[in-house]
XYZ file of C-alpha atoms in Angstrom:
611
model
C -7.504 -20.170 -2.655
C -7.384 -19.208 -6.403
C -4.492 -19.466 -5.654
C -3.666 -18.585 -1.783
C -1.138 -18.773 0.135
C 0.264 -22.063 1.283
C 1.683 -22.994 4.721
C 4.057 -25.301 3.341
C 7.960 -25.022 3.368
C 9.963 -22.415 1.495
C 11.358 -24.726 -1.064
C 14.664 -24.900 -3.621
C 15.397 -26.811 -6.704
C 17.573 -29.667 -5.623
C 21.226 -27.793 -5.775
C 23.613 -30.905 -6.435
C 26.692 -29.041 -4.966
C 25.210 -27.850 -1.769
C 26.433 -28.987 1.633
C 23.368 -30.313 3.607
C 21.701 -27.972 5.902
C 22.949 -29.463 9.881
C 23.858 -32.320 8.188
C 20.129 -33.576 7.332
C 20.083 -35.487 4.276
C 16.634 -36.863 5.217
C 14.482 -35.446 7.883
C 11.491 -36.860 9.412
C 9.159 -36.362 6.298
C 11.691 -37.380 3.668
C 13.391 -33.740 2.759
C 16.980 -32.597 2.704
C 17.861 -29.567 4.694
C 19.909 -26.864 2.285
C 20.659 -23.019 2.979
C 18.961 -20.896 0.828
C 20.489 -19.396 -1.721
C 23.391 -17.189 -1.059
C 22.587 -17.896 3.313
C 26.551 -18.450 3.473
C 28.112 -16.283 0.850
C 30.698 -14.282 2.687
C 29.768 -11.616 0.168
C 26.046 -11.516 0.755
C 26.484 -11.525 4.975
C 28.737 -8.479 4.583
C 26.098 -6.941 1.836
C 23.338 -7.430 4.853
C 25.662 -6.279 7.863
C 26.585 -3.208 5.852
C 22.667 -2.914 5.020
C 21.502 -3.023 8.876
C 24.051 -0.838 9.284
C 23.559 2.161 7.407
C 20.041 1.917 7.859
C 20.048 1.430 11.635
C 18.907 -2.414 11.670
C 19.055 -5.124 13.508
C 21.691 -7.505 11.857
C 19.540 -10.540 11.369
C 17.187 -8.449 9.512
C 19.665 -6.656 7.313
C 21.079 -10.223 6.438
C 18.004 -11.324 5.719
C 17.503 -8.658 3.153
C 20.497 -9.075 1.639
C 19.332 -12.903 1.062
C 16.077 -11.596 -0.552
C 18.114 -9.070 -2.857
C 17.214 -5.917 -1.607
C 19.867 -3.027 -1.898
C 20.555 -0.754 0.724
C 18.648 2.019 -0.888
C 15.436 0.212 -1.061
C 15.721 -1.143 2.416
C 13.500 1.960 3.767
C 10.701 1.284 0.703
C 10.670 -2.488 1.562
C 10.578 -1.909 5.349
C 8.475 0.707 5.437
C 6.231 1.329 1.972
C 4.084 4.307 1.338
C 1.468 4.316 -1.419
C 2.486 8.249 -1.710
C 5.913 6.919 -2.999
C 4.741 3.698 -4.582
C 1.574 4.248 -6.743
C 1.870 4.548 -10.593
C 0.056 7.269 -12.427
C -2.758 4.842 -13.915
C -2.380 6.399 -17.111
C 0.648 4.188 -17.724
C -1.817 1.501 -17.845
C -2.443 1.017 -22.060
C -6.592 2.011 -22.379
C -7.062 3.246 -18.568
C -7.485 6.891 -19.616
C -10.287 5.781 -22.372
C -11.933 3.486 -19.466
C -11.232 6.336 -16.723
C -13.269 9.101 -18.972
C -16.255 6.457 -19.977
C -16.703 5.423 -16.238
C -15.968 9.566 -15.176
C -19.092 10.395 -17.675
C -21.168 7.293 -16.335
C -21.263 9.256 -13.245
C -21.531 12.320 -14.184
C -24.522 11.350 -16.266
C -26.336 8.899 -13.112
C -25.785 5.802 -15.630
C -26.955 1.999 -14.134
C -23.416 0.232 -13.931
C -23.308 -3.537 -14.814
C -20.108 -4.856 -12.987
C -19.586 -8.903 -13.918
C -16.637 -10.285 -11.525
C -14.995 -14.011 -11.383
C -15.824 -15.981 -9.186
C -12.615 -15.994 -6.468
C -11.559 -13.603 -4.421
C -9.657 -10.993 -6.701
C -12.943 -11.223 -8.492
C -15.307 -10.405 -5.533
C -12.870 -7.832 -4.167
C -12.311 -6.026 -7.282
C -16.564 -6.065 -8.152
C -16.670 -4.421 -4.339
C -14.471 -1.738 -4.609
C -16.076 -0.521 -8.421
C -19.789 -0.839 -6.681
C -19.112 0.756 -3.413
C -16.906 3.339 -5.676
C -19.828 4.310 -8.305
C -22.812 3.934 -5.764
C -21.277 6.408 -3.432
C -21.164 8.754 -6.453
C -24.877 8.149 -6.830
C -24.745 5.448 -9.533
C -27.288 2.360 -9.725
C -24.700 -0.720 -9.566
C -25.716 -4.551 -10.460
C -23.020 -7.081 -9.904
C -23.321 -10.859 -11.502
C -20.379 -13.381 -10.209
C -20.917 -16.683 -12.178
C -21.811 -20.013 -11.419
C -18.614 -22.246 -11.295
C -20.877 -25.225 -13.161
C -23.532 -23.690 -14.705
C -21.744 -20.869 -17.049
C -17.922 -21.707 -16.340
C -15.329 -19.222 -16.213
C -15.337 -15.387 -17.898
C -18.135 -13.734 -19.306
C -21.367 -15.217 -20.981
C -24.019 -13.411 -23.266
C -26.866 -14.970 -20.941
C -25.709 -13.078 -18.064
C -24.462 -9.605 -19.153
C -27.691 -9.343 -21.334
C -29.342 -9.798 -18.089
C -27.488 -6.611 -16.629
C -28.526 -4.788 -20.085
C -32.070 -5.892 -19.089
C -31.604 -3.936 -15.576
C -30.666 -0.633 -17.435
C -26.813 -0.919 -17.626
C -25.832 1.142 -20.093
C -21.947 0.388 -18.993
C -20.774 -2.883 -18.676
C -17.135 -3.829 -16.422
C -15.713 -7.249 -15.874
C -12.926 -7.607 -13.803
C -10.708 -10.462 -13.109
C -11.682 -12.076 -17.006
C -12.842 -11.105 -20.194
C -9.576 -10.660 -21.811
C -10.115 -13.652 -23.832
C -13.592 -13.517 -24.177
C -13.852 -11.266 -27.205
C -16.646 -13.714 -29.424
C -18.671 -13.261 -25.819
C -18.097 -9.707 -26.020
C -18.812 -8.731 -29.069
C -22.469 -9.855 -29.258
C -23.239 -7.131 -26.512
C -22.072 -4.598 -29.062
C -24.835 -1.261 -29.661
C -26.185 -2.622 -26.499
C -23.703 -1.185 -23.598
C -20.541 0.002 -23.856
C -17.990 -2.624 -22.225
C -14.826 -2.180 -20.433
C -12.584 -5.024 -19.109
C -10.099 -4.859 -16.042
C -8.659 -7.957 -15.998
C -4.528 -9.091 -15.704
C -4.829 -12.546 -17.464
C -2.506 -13.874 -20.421
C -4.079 -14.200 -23.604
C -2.793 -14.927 -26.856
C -6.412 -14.288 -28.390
C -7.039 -11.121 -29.999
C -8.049 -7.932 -27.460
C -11.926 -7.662 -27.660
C -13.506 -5.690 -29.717
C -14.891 -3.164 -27.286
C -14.333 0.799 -25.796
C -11.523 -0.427 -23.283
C -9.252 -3.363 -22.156
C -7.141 -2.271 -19.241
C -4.811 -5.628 -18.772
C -0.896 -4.916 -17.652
C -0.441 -8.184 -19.476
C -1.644 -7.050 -22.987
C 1.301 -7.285 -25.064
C 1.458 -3.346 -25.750
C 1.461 -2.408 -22.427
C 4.412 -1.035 -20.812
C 3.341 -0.068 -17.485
C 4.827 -2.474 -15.667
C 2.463 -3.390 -13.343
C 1.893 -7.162 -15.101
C 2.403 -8.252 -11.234
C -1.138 -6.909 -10.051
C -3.984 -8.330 -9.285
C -7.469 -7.032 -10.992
C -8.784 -5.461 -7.560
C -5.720 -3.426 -7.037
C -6.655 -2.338 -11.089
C -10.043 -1.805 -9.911
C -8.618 0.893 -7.275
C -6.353 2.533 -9.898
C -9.594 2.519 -11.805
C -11.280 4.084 -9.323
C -8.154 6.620 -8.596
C -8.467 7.858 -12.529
C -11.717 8.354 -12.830
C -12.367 10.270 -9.647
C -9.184 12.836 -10.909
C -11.284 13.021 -14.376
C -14.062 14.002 -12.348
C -11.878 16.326 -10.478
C -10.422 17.919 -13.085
C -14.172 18.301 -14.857
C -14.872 19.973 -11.237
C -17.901 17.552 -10.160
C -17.071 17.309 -6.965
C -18.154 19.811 -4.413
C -19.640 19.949 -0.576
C -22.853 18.677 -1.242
C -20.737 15.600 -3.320
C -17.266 15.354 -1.718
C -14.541 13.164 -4.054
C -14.419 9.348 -2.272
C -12.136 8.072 0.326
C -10.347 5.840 -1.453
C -7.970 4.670 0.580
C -11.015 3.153 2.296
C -10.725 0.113 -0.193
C -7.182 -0.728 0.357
C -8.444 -3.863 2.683
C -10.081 -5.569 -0.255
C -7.091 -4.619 -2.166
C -4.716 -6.364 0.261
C -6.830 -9.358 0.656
C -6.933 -10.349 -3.285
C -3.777 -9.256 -3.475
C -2.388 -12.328 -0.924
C -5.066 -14.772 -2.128
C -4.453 -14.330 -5.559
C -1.004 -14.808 -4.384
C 0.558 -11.721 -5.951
C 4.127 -11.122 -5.518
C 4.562 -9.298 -2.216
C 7.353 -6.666 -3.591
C 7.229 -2.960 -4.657
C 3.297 -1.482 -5.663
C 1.592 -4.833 -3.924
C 3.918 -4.372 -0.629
C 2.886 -1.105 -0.212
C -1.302 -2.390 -0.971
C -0.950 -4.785 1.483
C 0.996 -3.397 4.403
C -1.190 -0.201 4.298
C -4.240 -2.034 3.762
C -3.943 -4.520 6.645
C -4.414 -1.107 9.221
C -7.348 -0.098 7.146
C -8.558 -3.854 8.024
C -7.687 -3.582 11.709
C -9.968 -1.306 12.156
C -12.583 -3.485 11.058
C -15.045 -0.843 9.430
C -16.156 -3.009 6.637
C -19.270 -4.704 7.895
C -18.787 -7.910 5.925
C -15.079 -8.334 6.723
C -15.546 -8.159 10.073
C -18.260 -10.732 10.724
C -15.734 -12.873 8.709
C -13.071 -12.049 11.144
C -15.329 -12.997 13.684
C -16.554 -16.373 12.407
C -12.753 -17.566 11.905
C -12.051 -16.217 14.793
C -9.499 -14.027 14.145
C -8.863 -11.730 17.774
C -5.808 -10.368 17.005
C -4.717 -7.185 14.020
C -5.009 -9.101 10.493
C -2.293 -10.317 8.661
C -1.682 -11.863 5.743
C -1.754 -15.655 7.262
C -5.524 -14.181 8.062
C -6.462 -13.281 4.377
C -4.715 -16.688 2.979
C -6.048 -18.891 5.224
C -9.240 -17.269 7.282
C -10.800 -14.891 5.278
C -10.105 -15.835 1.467
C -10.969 -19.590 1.681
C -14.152 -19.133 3.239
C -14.954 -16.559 0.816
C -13.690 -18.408 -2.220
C -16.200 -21.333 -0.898
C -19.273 -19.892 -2.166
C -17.706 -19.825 -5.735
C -16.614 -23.279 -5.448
C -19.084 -25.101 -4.446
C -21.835 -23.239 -3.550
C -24.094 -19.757 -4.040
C -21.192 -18.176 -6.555
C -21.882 -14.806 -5.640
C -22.136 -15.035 -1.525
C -18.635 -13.573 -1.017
C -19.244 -10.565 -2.931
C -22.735 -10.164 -1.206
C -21.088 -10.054 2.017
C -18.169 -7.476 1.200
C -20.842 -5.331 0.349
C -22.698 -5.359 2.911
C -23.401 -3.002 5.505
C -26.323 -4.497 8.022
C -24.288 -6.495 10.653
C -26.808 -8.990 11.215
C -27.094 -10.004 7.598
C -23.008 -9.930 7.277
C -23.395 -12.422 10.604
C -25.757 -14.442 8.554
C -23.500 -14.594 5.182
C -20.295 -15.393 6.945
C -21.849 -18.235 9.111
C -22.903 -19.687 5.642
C -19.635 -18.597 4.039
C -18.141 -20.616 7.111
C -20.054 -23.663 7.083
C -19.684 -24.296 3.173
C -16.156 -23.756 3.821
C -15.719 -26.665 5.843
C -18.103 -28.652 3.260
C -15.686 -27.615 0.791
C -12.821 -29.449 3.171
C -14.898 -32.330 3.644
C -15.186 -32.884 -0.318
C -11.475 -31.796 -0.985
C -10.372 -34.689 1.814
C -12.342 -37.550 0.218
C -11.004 -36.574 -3.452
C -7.426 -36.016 -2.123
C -7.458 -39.578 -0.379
C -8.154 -41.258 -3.877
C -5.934 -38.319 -5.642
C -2.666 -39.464 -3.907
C -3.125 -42.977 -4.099
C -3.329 -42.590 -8.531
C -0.302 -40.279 -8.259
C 1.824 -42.485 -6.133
C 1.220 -45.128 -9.541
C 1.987 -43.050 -11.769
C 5.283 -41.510 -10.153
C 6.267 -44.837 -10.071
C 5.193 -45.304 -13.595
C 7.651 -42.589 -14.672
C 4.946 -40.400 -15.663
C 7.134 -36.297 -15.285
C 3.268 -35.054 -14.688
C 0.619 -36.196 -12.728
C -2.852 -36.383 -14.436
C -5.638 -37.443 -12.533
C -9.160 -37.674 -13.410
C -12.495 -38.599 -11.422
C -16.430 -39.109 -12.546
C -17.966 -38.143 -9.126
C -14.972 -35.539 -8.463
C -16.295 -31.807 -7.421
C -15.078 -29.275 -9.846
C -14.940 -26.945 -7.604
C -11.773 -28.277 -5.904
C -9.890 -29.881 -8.276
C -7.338 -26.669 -8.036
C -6.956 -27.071 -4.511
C -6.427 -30.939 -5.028
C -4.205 -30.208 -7.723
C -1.980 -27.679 -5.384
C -1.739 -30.404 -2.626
C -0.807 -33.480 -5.046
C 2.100 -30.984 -6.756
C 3.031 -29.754 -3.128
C 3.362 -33.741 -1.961
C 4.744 -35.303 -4.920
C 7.227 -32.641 -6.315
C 5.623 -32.849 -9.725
C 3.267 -30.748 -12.251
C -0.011 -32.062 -11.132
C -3.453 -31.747 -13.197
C -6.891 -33.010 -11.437
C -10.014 -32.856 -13.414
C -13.442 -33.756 -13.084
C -15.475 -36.042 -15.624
C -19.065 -34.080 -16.707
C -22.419 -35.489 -17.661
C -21.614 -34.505 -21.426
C -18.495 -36.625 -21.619
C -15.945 -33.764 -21.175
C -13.177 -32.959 -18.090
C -12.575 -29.361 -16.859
C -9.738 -29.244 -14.318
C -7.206 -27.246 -12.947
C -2.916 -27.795 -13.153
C -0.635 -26.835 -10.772
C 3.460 -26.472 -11.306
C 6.276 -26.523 -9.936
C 9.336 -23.473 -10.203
C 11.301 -23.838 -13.501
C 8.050 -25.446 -15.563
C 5.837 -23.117 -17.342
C 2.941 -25.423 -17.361
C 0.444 -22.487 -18.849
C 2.531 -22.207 -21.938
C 1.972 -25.858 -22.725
C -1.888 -25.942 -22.078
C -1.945 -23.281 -24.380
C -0.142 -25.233 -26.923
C -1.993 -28.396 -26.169
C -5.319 -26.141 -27.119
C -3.881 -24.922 -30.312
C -2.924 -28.624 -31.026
C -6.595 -29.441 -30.664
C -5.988 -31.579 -27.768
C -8.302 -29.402 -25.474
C -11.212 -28.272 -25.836
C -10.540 -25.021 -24.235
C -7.487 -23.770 -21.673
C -5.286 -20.872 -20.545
C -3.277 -20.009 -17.969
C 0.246 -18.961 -16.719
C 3.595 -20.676 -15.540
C 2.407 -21.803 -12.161
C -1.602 -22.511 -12.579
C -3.778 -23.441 -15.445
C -7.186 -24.441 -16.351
C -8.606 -26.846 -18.935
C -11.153 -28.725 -20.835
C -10.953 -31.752 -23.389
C -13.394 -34.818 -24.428
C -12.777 -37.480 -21.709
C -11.685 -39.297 -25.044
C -8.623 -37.512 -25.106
C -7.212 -37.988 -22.026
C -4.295 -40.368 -22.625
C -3.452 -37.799 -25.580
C -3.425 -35.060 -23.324
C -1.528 -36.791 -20.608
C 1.478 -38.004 -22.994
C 1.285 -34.554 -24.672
C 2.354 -32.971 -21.474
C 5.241 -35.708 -20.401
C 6.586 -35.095 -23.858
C 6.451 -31.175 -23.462
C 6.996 -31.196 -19.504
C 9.959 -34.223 -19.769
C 12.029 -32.066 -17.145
C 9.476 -32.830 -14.581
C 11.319 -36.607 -14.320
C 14.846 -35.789 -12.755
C 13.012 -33.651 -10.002
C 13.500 -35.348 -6.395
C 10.669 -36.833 -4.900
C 10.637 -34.483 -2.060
C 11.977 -31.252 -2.504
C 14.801 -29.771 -0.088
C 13.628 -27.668 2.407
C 15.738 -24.437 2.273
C 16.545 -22.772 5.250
C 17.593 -18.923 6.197
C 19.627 -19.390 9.560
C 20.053 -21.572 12.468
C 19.828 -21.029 16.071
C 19.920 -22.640 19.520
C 17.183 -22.617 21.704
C 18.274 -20.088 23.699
C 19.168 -17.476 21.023
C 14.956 -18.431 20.028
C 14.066 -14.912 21.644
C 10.908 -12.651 22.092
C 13.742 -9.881 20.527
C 14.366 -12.119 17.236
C 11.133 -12.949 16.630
C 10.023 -9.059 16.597
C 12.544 -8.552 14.299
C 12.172 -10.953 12.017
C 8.761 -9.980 11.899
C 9.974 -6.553 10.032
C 10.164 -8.223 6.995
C 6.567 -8.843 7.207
C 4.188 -9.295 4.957
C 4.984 -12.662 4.342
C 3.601 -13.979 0.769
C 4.982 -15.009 -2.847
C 8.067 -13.316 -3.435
C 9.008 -12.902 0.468
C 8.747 -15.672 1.967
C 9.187 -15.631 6.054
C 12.363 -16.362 7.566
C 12.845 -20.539 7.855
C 14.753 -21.016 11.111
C 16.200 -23.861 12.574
C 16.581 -24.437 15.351
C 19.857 -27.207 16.576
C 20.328 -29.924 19.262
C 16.861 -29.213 21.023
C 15.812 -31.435 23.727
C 11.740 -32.522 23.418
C 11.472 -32.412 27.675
C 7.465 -32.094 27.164
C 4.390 -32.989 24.318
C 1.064 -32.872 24.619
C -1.895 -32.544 22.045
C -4.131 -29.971 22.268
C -7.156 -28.422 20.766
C -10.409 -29.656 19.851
C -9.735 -32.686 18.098
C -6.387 -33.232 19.590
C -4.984 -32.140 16.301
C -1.918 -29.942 17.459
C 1.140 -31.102 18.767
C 2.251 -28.937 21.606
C 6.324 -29.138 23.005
C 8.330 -27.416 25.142
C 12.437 -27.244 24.292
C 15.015 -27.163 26.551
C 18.612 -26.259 24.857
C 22.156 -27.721 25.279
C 22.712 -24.114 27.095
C 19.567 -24.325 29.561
C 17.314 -22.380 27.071
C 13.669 -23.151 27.085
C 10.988 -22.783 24.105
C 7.847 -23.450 23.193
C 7.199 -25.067 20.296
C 3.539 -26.194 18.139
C 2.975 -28.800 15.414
C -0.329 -28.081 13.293
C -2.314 -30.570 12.023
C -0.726 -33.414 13.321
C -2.830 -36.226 13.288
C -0.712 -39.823 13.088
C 1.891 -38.224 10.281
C 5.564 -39.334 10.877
C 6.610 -35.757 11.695
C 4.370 -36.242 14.518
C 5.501 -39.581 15.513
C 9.150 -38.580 15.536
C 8.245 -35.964 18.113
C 6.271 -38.138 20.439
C 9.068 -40.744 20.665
C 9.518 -41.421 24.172
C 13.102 -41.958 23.740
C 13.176 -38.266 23.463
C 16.396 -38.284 21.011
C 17.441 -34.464 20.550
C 16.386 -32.744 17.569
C 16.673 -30.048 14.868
C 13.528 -28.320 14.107
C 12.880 -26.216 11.110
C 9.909 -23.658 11.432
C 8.962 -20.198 11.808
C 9.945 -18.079 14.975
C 7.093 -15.869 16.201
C 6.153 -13.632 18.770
C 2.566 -14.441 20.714
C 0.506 -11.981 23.326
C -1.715 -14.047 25.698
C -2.930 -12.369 28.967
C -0.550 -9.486 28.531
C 1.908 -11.713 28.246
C 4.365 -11.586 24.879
C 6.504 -14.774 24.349
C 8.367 -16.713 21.333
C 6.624 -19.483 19.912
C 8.584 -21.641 17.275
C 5.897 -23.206 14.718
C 7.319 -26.357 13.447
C 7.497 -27.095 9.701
C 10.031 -30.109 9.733
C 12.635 -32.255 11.879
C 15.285 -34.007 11.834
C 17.266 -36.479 14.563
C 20.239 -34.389 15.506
């Protein structure tokens, strides 16, 4: 996903003075077991025993805030967050009351709205909530996503003339057009143009009615930690008081039901992989139950395709629902996903999401065979002493190259940039970083330096464009500015929250640790491990034989269940199967699983190590 969430381990810059986790210095995959951070600080355990406490908790979970810095008096908020309590006034948002009033008379005046989104999730959902907002007020709505490789990212004349052409007289582009003030400004006396967006840009603002960005250097709202469909609600929140307060609404016209749109709000908020604290807690833990109830026509035939039986989480917007609607944009029809959030005929939503579905897994299928050639060029240059990774390919789908990029920096502990060769003679990729290297800062500088063509970004992801000329420029340009990237360990240490034996594994734990959910960037779920387990039964299972299935038996009699993912022929999996059976320490999540009426713990294994 434009960034989704990963399934990866919770990981820690190497920490030279800590004590090894159970004593692994190298588990099955390579990694060093560490605590995390403050896990056995006398300190912080009596900061989370006094937290659960107080506030009536169970004392794993008030450790467990403690380790994720939470103070007693926000336990409650973090626990338990309300919108009522959480949500700014939008006005603190630098140009939202100018935007608010333009859309507010827009409405009040039956204007055609022109709404031109990005092309990944936070995109789609944002361009969903504004059209389903402004039609139910009786506004005409046209919506234009763009095509990946045929106009690139942000907003393009071609395109938002064509909305003019269809009688929009008020143009909105969410998710982008922050930088695209040249673009912008050759629409002006035609519509009047607003921007949502929560990019960086060191450009100057664009020279139009309003640019609502938390990220704008003059705003002070605080809020720089959104995404642009959760400022498409607040959008929609400002406007409908302005139409309040002008006294529009009235029986015949009742004021929306906003709180309708918190699902699409929660799903770009995970994919886009927003911090999961404060404002976006509260967005996605309230609008996961408006998801449950699976009123939105398009979400739920998506639910339905992946398979998804059980209440949505946010494992089911990172990984079900927002890659197979990102796939359209990718590599496909660009503007599919948004298609299918709006609609509301359930056999044309099962149509779209089988589509949806099946270019997803095309999308795998071209990711795999890049990724296969991907590792093998890093593994040369690692050993090269390159600090970054920059890899390059003629017949390489642009489409992925973020995703590739993600997966090479995951493996390889490194920055990692993957672009794709054109037809003209240029690259456009994507970069991915690591914690500690702000590798948006330097594309920015390498643009200035007239390395790229074009490129922007922020600490952790980045996009780009140069002459395939300039490669070898580009590539010492960012060892020289990213030189920190050589001391970094090859594998990074897996960092864990608390240990446990196999019998202490319980339904009970699991539901508690399961209080700290939503699980995301900035709150990571609980790594557990658990010590001295015996292996007493494997199996694969699944379709293609592709999950590793175990049961545990502990040095006190305790028995567990335990599943390996995507196992294939790895050496995690290997390890497991050995038919010596050597007792081992797992690391994983610990979750709770209803089957048949049933409710047991299931451990889902991450890593292992021989004990």
């Amino acid at each position: 996903m434009t960034g989704l969430l990963t399934e990866t381990l919770e990981t820690l810059p190497p920490m030279p003075e800590a004590r090894a986790a159970l004593g692994v210095e190298s588990s099955l995959t390579g990694r060093r077991w560490v605590w995390r951070d403050g896990a056995e600080d006398p300190a912080l355990l009596r900061m989370g025993a006094a937290i659960a406490q107080r506030a009536g908790l169970p004392e794993i979970v008030g450790r467990l805030l403690a380790l994720r810095g939470i103070p007693l008096e926000q336990a409650a908020h973090f626990l338990d967050p309300k919108l009522r309590a959480l949500l700014p006034n939008p006005s603190s948002l630098q140009d939202m009351d100018k935007a608010a009033a333009r859309m507010a008379q827009a409405v009040q005046q039956g204007e055609t709205i022109g709404i031109f989104g990005d092309y990944d999730v936070d995109g789609a959902c944002a361009s969903a909530i504004l059209a389903s907002f402004f039609e139910e007020l009786g506004c005409t709505v046209h919506t234009h996503i763009p095509d990946r490789m045929t106009e690139g990212y942000g907003p393009n004349v071609p395109a938002l003339e064509g909305l003019v052409a269809q009688g929009a007289s008020l143009l909105i582009c969410v998710d982008c057009g922050t930088a695209a003030g040249s673009v912008l400004g050759e629409l002006a006396g035609k519509a009047d143009l607003i921007v949502l967006d929560h990019h960086k840009s060191e450009d100057a603002l664009p020279p139009i009615l309003a640019t609502v960005n938390p990220n704008r250097p003059d705003c002070t709202s605080g809020l720089g930690h959104v995404c642009a469909a959760a400022l498409a609600f607040l959008a929609a929140v400002a406007t409908s008081r302005d139409l309040r307060t002008a006294g529009w609404f009235h029986d015949a016209q009742p004021a929306p039901d906003l709180m309708r749109q918190l699902d699409l709000v929660a799903l770009a908020t995970v994919c886009d992989v927003m911090p999961l604290h404060g404002l976006n807690r509260a967005f996605v833990t309230q609008g996961l139950k408006i998801m449950a109830r699976r009123q939105r026509t398009g979400l739920n035939a998506l639910m339905e395709i992946a398979g998804v039986t059980k209440a949505p989480d946010a494992f089911t917007c990172g990984f079900a629902l927002g890659p197979r609607i990102n796939a359209g944009g990718r590599i496909a029809e660009a503007g599919l996903g948004l298609t299918l959030l709006r609609s509301t005929d359930a056999h044309d939503a099962r149509t779209m999401a089988e589509r949806l579905d099946a270019v997803n897994r095309r999308r795998q299928g071209v990711e795999a065979e890049i990724l296969d050639r991907a590792i093998a060029q890093a593994a040369e240059q690692r050993e090269a002493g390159h600090p970054v990774i920059l890899l390059t390919g003629k017949d390489w789908h642009p489409g992925v190259v973020g995703i590739v990029a993600g997966r090479i920096k995951e493996q390889f502990n490194r920055p990692a940039l993957v672009g794709a060769e054109q037809e003209d003679g240029s690259i456009k990729g994507s970069g991915r970083s690591v914690p500690g290297l702000d590798l948006g800062t330097v594309i920015i500088a390498a643009r200035q330096a007239g390395v790229l063509t074009s490129g922007g970004g922020h600490a952790m992801a980045a996009g780009f464009s140069l002459p395939v000329e300039n490669i070898e420029r580009f590539h010492t340009f960012l060892d020289e500015r990213l030189a920190d990237a050589a001391v970094l360990p090859n594998t990074v240490d897996v960092a864990l929250d608390v240990a446990l034996s196999v019998s202490g594994a319980t339904v009970e734990l699991a539901e508690n640790l399961a209080m700290l959910a939503p699980f995301g960037a900035g709150n990571a779920e609980p790594l557990i491990a658990v010590s001295n387990a015996q292996i007493i039964r494997s199996d694969r299972i699944g379709r293609d034989g592709n999950t590793l299935r175990l049961l545990l038996k502990g040095q006190d009699g305790g028995r567990l269940k335990a599943l390996l993912f995507r196992a294939n022929d790895n050496p995690l999996a290997i390890g497991l199967e050995d038919s010596t059976r050597p007792p081992v320490h797992l690391a994983g999540y610990l979750r709770s699983e209803t089957w048949n009426g049933r409710t047991d713990a299931t451990f889902f294994i991450q890593d292992a190590a021989r004990a």
